Coordinates of C-alpha atoms in Angstrom, one line a residue:
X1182 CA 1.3 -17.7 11.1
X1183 CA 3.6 -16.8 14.0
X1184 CA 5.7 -14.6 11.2
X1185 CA 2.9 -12.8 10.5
X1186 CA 1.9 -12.0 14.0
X1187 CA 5.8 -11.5 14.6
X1188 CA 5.3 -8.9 12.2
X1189 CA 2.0 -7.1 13.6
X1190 CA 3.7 -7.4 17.1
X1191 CA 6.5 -5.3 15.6
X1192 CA 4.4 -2.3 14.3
X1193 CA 2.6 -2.2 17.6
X1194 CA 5.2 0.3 19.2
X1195 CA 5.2 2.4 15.9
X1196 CA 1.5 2.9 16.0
X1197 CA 1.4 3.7 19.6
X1198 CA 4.1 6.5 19.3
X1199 CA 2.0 8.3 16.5
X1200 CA -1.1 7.9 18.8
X1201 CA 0.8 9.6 21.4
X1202 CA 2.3 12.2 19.1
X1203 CA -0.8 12.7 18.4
X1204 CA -2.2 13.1 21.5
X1205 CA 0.4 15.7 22.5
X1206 CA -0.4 17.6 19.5
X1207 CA -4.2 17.6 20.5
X1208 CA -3.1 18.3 23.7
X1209 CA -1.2 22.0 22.4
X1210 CA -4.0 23.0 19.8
X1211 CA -7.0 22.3 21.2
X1212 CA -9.1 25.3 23.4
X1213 CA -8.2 25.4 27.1
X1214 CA -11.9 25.8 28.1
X1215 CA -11.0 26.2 32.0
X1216 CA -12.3 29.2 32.5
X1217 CA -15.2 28.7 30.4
X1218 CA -16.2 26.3 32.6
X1219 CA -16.0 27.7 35.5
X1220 CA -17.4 30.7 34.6
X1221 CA -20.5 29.8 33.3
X1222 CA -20.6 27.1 36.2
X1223 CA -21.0 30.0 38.5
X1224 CA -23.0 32.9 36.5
X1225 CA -25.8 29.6 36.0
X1226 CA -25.8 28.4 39.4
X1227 CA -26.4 31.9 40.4
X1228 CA -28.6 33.2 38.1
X1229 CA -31.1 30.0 38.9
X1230 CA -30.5 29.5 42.3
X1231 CA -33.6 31.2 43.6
X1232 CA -36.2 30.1 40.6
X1233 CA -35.0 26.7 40.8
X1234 CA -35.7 26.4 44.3
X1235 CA -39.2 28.2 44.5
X1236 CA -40.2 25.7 41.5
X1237 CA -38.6 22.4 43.2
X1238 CA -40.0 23.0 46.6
X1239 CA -43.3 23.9 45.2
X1240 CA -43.7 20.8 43.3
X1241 CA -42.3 18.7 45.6
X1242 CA -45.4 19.7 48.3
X1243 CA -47.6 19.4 45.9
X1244 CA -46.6 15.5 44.8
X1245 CA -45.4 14.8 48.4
X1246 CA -47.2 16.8 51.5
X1247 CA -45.0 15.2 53.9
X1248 CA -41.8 15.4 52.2
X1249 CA -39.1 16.9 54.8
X1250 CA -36.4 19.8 54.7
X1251 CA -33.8 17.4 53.4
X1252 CA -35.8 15.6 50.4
X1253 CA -36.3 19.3 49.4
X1254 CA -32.8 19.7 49.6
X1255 CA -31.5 17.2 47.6
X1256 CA -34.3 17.7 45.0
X1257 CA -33.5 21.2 44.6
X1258 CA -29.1 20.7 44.4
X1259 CA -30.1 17.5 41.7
X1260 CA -32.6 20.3 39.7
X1261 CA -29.4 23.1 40.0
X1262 CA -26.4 20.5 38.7
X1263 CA -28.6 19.5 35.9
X1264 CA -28.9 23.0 34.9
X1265 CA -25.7 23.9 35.6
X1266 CA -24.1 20.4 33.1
X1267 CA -26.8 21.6 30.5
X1268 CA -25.4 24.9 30.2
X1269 CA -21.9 24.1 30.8
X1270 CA -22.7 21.4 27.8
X1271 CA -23.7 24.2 25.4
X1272 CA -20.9 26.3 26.3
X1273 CA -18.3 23.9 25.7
X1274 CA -19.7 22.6 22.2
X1275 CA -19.6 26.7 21.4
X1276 CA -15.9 26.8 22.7
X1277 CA -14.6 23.5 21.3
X1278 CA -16.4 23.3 17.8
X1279 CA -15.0 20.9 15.3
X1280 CA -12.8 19.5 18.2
X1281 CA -15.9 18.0 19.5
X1282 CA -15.8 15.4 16.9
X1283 CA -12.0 14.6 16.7
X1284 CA -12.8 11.8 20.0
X1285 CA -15.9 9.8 18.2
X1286 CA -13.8 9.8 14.8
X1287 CA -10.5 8.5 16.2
X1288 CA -12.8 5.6 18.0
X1289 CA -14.4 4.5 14.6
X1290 CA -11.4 5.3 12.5
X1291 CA -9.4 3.0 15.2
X1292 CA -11.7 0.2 15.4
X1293 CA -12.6 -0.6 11.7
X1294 CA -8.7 -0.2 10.6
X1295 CA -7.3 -2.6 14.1
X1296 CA -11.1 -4.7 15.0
X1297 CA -10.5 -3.7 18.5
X1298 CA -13.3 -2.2 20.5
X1299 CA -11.0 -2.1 24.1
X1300 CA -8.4 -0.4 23.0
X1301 CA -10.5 2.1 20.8
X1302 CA -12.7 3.1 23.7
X1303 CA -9.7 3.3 26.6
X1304 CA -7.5 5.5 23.8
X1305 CA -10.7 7.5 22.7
X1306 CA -11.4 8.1 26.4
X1307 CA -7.5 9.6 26.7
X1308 CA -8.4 11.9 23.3
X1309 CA -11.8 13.1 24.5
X1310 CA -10.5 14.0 28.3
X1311 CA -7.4 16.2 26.6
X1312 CA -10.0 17.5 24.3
X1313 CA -12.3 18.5 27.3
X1314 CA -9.6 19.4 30.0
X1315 CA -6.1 19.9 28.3
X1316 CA -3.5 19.7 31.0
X1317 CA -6.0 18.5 33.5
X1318 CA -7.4 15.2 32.0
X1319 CA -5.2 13.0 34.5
X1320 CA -7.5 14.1 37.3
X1321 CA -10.8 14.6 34.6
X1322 CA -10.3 10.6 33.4
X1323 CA -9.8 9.5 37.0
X1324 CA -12.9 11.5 37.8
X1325 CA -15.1 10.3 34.8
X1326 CA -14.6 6.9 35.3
X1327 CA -15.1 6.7 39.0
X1328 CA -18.6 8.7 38.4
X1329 CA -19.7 6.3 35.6
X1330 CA -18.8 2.9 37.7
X1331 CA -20.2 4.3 40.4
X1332 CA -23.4 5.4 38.3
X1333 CA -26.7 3.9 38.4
X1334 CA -26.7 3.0 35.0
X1335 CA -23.3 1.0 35.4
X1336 CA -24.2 -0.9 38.5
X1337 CA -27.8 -2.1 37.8
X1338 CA -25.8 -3.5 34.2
X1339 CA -23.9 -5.7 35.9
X1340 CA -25.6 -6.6 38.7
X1341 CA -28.8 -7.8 36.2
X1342 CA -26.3 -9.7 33.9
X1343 CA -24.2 -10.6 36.6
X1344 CA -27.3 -12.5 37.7
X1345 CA -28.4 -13.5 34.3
X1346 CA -24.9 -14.9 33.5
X1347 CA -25.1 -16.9 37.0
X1348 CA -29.0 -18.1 35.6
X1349 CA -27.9 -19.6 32.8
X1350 CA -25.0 -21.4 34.0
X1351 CA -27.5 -23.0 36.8
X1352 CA -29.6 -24.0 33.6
X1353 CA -26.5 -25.5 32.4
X1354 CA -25.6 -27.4 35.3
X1355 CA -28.8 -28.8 36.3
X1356 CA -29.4 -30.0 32.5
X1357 CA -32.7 -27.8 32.0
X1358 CA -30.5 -26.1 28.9
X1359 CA -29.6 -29.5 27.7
X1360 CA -33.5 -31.0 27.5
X1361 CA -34.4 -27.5 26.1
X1362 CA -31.7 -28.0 23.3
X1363 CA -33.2 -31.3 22.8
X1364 CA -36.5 -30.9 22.2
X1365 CA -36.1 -27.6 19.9
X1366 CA -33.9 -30.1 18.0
X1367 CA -36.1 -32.3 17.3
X1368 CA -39.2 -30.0 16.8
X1369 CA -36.8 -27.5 14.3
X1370 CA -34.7 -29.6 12.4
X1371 CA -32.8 -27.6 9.8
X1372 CA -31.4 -24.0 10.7
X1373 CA -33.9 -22.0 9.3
X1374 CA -36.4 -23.0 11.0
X1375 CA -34.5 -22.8 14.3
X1376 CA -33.7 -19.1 13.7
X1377 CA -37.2 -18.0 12.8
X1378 CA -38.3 -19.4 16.4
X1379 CA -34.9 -17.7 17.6
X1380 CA -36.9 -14.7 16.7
X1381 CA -40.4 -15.8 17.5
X1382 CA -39.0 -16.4 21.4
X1383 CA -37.5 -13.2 21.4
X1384 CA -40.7 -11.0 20.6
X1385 CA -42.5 -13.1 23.2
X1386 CA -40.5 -11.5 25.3
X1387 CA -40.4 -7.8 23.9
X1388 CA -41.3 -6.7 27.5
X1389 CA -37.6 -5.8 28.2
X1390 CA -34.9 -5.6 25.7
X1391 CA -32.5 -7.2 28.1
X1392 CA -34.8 -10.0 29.3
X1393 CA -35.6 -11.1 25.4
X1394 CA -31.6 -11.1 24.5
X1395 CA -30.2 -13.1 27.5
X1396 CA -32.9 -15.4 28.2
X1397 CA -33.5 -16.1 24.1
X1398 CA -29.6 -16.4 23.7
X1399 CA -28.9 -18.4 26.3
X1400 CA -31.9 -20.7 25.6
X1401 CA -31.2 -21.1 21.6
X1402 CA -27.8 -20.3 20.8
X1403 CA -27.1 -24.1 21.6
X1404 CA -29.8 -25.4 19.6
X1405 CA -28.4 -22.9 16.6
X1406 CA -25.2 -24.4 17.0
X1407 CA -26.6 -27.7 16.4
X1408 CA -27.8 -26.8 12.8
X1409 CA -24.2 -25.6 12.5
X1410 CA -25.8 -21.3 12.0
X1411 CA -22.5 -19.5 12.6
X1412 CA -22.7 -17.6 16.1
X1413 CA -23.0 -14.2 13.7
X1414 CA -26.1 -15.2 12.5
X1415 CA -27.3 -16.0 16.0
X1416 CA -26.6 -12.8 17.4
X1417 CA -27.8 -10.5 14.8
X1418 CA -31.4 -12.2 14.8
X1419 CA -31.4 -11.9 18.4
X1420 CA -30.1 -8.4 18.5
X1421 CA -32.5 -7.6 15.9
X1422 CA -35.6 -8.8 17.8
X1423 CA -34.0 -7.0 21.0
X1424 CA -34.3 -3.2 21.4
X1425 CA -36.6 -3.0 17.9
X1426 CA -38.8 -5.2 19.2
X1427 CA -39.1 -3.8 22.7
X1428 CA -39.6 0.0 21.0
X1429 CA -42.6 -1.0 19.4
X1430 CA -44.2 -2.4 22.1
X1431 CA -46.2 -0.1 24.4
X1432 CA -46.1 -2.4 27.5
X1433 CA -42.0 -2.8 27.6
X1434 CA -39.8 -1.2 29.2
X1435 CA -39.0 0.8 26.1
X1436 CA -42.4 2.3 25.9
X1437 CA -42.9 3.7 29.5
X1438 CA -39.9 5.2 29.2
X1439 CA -40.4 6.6 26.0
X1440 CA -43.6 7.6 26.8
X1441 CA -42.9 9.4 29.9
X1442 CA -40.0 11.3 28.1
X1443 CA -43.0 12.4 25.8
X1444 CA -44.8 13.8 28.3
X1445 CA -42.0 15.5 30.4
X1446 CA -41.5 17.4 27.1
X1447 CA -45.6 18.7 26.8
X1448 CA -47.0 15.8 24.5
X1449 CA -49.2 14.6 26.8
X1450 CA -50.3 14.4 30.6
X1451 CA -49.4 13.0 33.0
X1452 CA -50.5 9.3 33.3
X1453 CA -51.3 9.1 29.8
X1454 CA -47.5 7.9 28.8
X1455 CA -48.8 5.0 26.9
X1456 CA -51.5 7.0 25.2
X1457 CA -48.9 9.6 23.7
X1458 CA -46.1 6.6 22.9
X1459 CA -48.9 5.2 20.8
X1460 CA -49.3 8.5 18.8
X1461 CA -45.7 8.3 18.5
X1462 CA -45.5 4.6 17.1
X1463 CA -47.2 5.1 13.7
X1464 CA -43.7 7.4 12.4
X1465 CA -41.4 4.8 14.2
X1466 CA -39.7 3.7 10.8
X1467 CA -36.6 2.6 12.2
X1468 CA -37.3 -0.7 14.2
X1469 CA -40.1 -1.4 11.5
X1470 CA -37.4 -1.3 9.0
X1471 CA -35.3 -3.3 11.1
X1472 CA -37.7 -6.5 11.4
X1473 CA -39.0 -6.5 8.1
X1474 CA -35.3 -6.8 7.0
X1475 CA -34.7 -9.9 9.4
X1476 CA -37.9 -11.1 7.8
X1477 CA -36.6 -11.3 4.2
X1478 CA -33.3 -12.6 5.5
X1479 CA -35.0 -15.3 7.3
X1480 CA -37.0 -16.0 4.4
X1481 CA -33.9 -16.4 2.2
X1482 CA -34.8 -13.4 0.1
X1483 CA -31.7 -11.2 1.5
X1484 CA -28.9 -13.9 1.4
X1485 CA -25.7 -13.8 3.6
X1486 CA -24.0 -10.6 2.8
X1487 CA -20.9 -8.9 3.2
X1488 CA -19.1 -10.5 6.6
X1489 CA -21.9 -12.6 7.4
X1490 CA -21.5 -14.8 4.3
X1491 CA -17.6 -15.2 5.0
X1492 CA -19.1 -16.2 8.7
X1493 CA -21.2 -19.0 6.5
X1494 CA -17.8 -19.4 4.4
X1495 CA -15.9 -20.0 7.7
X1496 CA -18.4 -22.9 9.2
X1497 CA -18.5 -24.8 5.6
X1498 CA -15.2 -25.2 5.8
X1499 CA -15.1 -26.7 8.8
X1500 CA -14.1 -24.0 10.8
X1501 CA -16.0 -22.9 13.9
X1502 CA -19.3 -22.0 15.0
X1503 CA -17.8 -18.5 17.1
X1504 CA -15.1 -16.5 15.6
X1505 CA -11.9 -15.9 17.1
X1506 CA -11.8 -14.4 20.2
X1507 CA -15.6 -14.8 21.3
X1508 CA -15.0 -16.9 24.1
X1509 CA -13.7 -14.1 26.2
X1510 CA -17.5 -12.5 25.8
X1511 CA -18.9 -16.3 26.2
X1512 CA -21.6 -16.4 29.3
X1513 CA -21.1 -20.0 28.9
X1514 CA -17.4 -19.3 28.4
X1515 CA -15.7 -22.7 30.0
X1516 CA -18.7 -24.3 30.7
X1517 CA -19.7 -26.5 28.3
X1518 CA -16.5 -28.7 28.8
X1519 CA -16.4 -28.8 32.2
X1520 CA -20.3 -29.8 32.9
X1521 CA -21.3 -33.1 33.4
X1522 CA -25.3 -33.1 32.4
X1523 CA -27.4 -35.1 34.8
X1524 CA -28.6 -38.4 33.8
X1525 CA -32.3 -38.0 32.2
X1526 CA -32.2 -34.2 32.1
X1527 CA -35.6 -32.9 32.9
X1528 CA -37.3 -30.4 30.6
X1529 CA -39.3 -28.5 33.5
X1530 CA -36.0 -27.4 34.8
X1531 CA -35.5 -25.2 32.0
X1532 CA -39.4 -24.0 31.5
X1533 CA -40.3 -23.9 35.5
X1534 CA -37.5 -21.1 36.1
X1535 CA -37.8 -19.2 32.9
X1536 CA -41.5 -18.9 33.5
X1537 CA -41.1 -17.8 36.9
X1538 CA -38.2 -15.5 35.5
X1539 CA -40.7 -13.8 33.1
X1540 CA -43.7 -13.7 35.3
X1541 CA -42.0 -12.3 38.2
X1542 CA -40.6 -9.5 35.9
X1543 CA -44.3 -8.5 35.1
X1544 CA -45.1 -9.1 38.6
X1545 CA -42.6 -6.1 39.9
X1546 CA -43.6 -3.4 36.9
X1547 CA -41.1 -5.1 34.5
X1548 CA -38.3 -4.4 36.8
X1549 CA -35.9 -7.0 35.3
X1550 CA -33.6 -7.0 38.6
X1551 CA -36.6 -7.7 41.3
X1552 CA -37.2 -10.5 38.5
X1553 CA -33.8 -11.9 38.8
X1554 CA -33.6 -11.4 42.2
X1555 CA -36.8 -13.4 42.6
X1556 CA -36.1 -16.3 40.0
X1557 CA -32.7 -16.9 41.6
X1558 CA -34.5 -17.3 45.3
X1559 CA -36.7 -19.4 43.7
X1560 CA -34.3 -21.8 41.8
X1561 CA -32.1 -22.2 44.9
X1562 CA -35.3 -23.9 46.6
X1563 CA -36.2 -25.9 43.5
X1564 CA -33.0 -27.3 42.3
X1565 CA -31.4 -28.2 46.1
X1566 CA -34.3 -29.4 47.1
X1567 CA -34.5 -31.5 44.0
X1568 CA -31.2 -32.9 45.1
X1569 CA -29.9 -31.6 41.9
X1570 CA -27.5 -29.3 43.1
X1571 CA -26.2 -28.5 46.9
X1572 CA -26.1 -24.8 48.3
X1573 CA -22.5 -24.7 47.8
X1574 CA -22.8 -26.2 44.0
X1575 CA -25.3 -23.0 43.2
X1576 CA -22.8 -20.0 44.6
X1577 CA -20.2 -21.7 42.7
X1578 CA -22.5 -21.2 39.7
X1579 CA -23.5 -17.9 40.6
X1580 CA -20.2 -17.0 41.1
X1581 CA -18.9 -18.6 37.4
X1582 CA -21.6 -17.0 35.2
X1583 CA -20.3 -13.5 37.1
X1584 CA -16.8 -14.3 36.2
X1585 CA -17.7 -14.9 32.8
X1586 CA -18.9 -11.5 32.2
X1587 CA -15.5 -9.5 33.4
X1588 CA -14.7 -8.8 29.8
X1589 CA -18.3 -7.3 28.9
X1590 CA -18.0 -5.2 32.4
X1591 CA -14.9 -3.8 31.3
X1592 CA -16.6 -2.9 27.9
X1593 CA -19.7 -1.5 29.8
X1594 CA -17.4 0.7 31.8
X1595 CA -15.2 2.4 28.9
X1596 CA -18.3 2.8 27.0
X1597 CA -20.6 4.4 30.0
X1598 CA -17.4 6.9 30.1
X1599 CA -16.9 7.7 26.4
X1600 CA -20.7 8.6 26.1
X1601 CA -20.6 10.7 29.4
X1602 CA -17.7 12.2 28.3
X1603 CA -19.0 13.3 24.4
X1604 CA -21.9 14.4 26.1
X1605 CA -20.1 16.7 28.5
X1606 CA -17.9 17.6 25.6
X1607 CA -21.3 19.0 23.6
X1608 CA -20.9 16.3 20.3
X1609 CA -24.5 15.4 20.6
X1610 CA -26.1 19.2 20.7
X1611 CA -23.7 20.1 17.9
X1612 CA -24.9 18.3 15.5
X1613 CA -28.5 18.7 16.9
X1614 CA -27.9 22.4 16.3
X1615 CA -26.2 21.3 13.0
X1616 CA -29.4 19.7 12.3
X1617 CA -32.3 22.3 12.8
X1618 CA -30.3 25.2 11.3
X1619 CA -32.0 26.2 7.7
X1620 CA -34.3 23.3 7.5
X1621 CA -38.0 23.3 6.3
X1622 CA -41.0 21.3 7.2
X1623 CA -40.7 18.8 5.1
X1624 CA -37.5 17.5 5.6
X1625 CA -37.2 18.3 9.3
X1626 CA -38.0 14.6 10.1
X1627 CA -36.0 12.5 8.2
X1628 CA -32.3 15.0 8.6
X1629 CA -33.3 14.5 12.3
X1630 CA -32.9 11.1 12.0
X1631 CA -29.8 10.9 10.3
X1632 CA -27.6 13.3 12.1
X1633 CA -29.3 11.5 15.5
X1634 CA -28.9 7.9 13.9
X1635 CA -25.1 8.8 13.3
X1636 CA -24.6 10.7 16.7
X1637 CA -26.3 7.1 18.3
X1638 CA -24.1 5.0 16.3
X1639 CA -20.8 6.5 17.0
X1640 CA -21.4 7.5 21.0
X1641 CA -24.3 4.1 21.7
X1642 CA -26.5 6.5 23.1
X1643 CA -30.4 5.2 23.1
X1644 CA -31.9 6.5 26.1
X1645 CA -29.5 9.4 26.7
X1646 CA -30.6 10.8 23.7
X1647 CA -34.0 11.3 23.9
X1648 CA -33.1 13.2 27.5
X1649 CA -31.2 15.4 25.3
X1650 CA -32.4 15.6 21.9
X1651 CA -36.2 15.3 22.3
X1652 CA -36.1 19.1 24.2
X1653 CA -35.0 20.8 21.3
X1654 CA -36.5 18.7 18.6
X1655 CA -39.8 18.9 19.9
X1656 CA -40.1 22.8 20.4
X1657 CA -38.7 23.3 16.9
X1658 CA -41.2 21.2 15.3
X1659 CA -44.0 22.8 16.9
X1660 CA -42.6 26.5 16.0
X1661 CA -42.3 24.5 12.1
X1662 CA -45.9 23.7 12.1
X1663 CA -44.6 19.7 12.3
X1664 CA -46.5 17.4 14.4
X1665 CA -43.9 17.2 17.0
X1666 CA -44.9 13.5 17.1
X1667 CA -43.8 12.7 13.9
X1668 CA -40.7 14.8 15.2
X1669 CA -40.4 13.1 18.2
X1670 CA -40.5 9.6 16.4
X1671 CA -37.4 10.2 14.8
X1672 CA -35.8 10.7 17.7
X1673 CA -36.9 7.4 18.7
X1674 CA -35.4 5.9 16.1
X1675 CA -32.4 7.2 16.2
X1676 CA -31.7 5.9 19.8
X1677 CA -33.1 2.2 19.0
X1678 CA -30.6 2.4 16.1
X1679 CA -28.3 3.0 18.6
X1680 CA -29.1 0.7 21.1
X1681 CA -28.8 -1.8 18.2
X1682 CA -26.2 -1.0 16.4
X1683 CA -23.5 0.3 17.9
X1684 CA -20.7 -1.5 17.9
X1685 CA -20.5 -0.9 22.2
X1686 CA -24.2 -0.4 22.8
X1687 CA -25.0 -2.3 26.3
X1688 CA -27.6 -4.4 23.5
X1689 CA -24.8 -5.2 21.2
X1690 CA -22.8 -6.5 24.1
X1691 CA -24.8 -8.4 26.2
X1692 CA -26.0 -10.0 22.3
X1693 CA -22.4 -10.7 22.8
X1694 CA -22.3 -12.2 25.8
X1695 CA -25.8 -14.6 25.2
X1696 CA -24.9 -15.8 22.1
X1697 CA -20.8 -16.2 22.7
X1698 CA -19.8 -14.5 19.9
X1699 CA -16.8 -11.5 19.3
X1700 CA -18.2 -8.0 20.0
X1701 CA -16.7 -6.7 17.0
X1702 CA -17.5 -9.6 14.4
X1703 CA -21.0 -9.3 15.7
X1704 CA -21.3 -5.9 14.7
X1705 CA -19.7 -5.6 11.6
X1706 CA -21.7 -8.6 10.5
X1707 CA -25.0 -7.3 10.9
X1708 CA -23.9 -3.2 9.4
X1709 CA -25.0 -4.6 6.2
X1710 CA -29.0 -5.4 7.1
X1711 CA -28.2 -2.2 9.3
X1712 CA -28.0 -0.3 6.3
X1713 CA -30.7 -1.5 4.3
X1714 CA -32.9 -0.6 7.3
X1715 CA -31.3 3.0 8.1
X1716 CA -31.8 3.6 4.0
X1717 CA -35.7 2.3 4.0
X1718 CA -36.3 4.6 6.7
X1719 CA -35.1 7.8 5.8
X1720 CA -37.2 6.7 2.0
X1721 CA -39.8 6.5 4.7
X1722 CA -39.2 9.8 6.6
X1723 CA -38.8 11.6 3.5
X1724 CA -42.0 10.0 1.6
X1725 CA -43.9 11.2 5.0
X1726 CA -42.3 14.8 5.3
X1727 CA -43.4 15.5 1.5
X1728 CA -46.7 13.9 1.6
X1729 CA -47.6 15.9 5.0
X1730 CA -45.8 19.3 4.9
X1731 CA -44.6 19.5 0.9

């Protein structure tokens, strides 16, 4: 063994210098779009200076009669930069046009040939800023990165699993995991019974995609483990039951938003999100794909295929639960050593906070952090003054399920940037313009969702894309004569594909993180059942487009 990684240690250097060589070569051919960018910067921020701010200011009296000088202000600059990146976007993709895609297929070229996601996204990060600023990218990455850790998006991220990792560690300690793992053991006694009520707990709590992955993973991963289920297996129901479960439920956090994206592009009015998500929810093929899959393979009609059966291969050997590597992604990661659990562990110290983790979520409009926020006030009371832990005992837990995170933080951060950066670059409008060129009314639907599906697999884009792709996707199914619903829903689709599957989706990593098990391995593992559902849906997308418009 250590000759063989003597050997791969040895053809490190020699990759790295073509990768560079490589680089430098992108670096000389590639477009120096400077100028474009300034230039249409300016001519935009000109041209819609004056509309912009009639239209902002006007609305902005209207929703809020009191709203000052300054609110108006920052409303109106927000309104002007978001016109200004949209049209900087379109010029760029114009500019660059197959150079777009050279970033996003280095990254998936790199990681299925090497297995690693780091070192794909940080190098993919290098291409796509040469691609996007030639001789400027030192300042551009700098730039990029700074704006994305500093970015909502980022910071909630790891402030909620931050917390979340700190939750489950004070589950841990206090034994509330332990009487949890006991009981399910006893009630589910062989593993497939434990994994359907893997899934079961997660669609209880569809409400938020986050919410069902980390509290369901950190609640039955153990119990999993018991019935010796490779970690794999674990994840993939969980991620399965995660974001597809969430987008067809019009009360999660999945369905406001998607519903309010539906009526900020004219289906609909205002207050009536839920209404126009459900009109929306019929065509939603993708996530019904998706659990109708992890039906059959819970069922035992779809075995263990592909990776996931060498993950069943591993365990019956004797080998471990987690593949290699996992425990740097482990919330539990150097816990369950190091814990002593209380002597007669009580069961309402794992149900008591969940409950209150869940209702207090619902409580503040399915905000998970509030919820957090809340449940962690609320287990400092109930385990110190249970005597169980002291105030210093819960920080120190706090602080460890943080620390455990650091690798999926870093993993959040290069993949925030790569997105940001492919979207800047224009690779999502240029294959949505690749997509509505020449197509007809039947079949408008189902190439939507597979140019989207693939632009959401390689950048993990869910949410992002409907702020992009449901403006032009919706207009062009109208001027079609497409029920720009049934457009619209494979948009949907598309971006709970790639909330799911993506191999560095913020779903497929904190999966990671709940269920302790190797980013990579996770994903590669479930690509097969992936598949199967991405093929049954565009069947399905198809069959509709010809029985509607053919």
């Amino acid at each position: 063994m250590s000759t063989i990684n003597s050997l791969k240690n040895k053809k490190y250097p020699v990759i790295y210098l073509l990768i560079i060589v490589g680089f430098l070569v992108v670096g000389l051919l590639v477009p120096d779009v400077y100028e474009i960018r300034e230039e249409v910067s300016f001519a935009t921020r000109e041209e819609i200076r004056e509309e912009i701010t009639a239209e902002v200011t006007e609305y902005m009296l209207y929703e809020d009669p009191y709203a000052t000088q300054e609110d108006i202000l920052y409303a109106v600059v927000e309104a002007i930069e978001e016109e200004v990146a949209a049209a900087v976007t379109d010029a760029l993709s114009a500019a660059l046009g197959l150079w777009v895609l050279v970033p996003a297929a280095f990254l998936i070229t790199y990681i299925m040939i090497t297995k690693r996601i780091i070192e794909g996204l940080a190098l993919s990060l290098v291409l796509g800023v040469i691609v996007g600023y030639k001789g400027d990218f030192f300042a551009a990455l700098n730039d990029i990165m700074f704006e994305t850790q500093v970015g909502e998006d980022l910071v909630w991220l790891i402030l909620v699993c931050g917390m979340m990792s700190g939750f489950v560690c004070l589950l841990e300690k206090t034994g509330g995991g332990f009487a949890f793992a006991r009981l399910a053991a006893r009630i589910a006694k062989t593993a497939r019974p434990t994994l359907i009520t893997t899934a079961l707990c997660s669609l209880l709590l569809s409400l938020d995609d986050y919410l069902a992955i980390l509290t369901t993973g950190s609640a039955m991963t153990p119990v999993n483990d018991r019935n010796k289920t490779p970690r794999e297996m674990t994840a993939y129901v969980i991620d399965a039951m995660g974001a597809p479960a969430s987008g067809l439920n019009p009360i999660s956090t999945w369905g406001a938003f998607i519903g309010l994206m539906l009526v900020s592009n004219g289906l609909g009015e205002s207050g009536g999100e839920i209404l126009s998500f459900l009109q929306v929810l019929p065509f939603t093929f993708y996530p019904m794909a998706t659990m109708i899959v992890l039906i059959l393979v819970l069922a035992g009609i779809i075995p263990a295929i592909g990776p996931m059966r060498g993950a069943y291969k591993r365990v019956a050997q004797g080998g471990p639960l987690a593949p290699p590597g996992s425990e740097r992604y482990d919330i539990r990661q150097g816990g369950d050593a190091d814990i002593e659990t209380p002597e007669n562990p009580k069961l309402y110290n794992f149900f008591v906070p969940i409950f209150v983790l869940i209702g207090t979520t619902i409580f503040f409009e399915f905000d998970l952090m509030m919820g957090v926020i809340a449940t962690l006030g609320f287990c400092f009371v109930f385990f110190v003054f249970q005597g169980i832990l002291g105030p210093m005992e819960f920080v120190d837990e706090l602080i460890r399920g943080i620390k455990n995170l650091a690798m999926i933080f870093v993993f959040c951060l290069l993949g925030f940037s790569f997105a940001a950066l492919v979207n800047e670059i224009g690779f999502v409008q240029f294959f949505i313009e690749l997509a509505v060129q020449n197509l007809t009314a039947p079949i408008l639907a189902p190439v939507l969702f597979i140019v989207l599906a693939a632009v959401a697999f390689v950048t993990a884009e869910d949410w992002g894309l409907y702020i992009i792709a449901l403006p032009i996707a919706i207009p062009v199914a109208i001027h079609m004569g497409v029920n720009p619903y049934f457009a619209a829903s494979a948009v949907v689709s598309a971006g709970i594909l790639g909330s799911h599957a993506a191999f560095f989706s913020d779903s497929t990593m904190i999966t990671s993180a709940a269920t302790g098990c190797d980013t990579f391995r996770h994903g590669i593992t479930q690509l097969p059942y992936v598949i199967i559902g991405v093929v049954l849906t565009t069947i399905a997308y198809f069959v509709a487009g010809f029985v509607m418009y053919g």
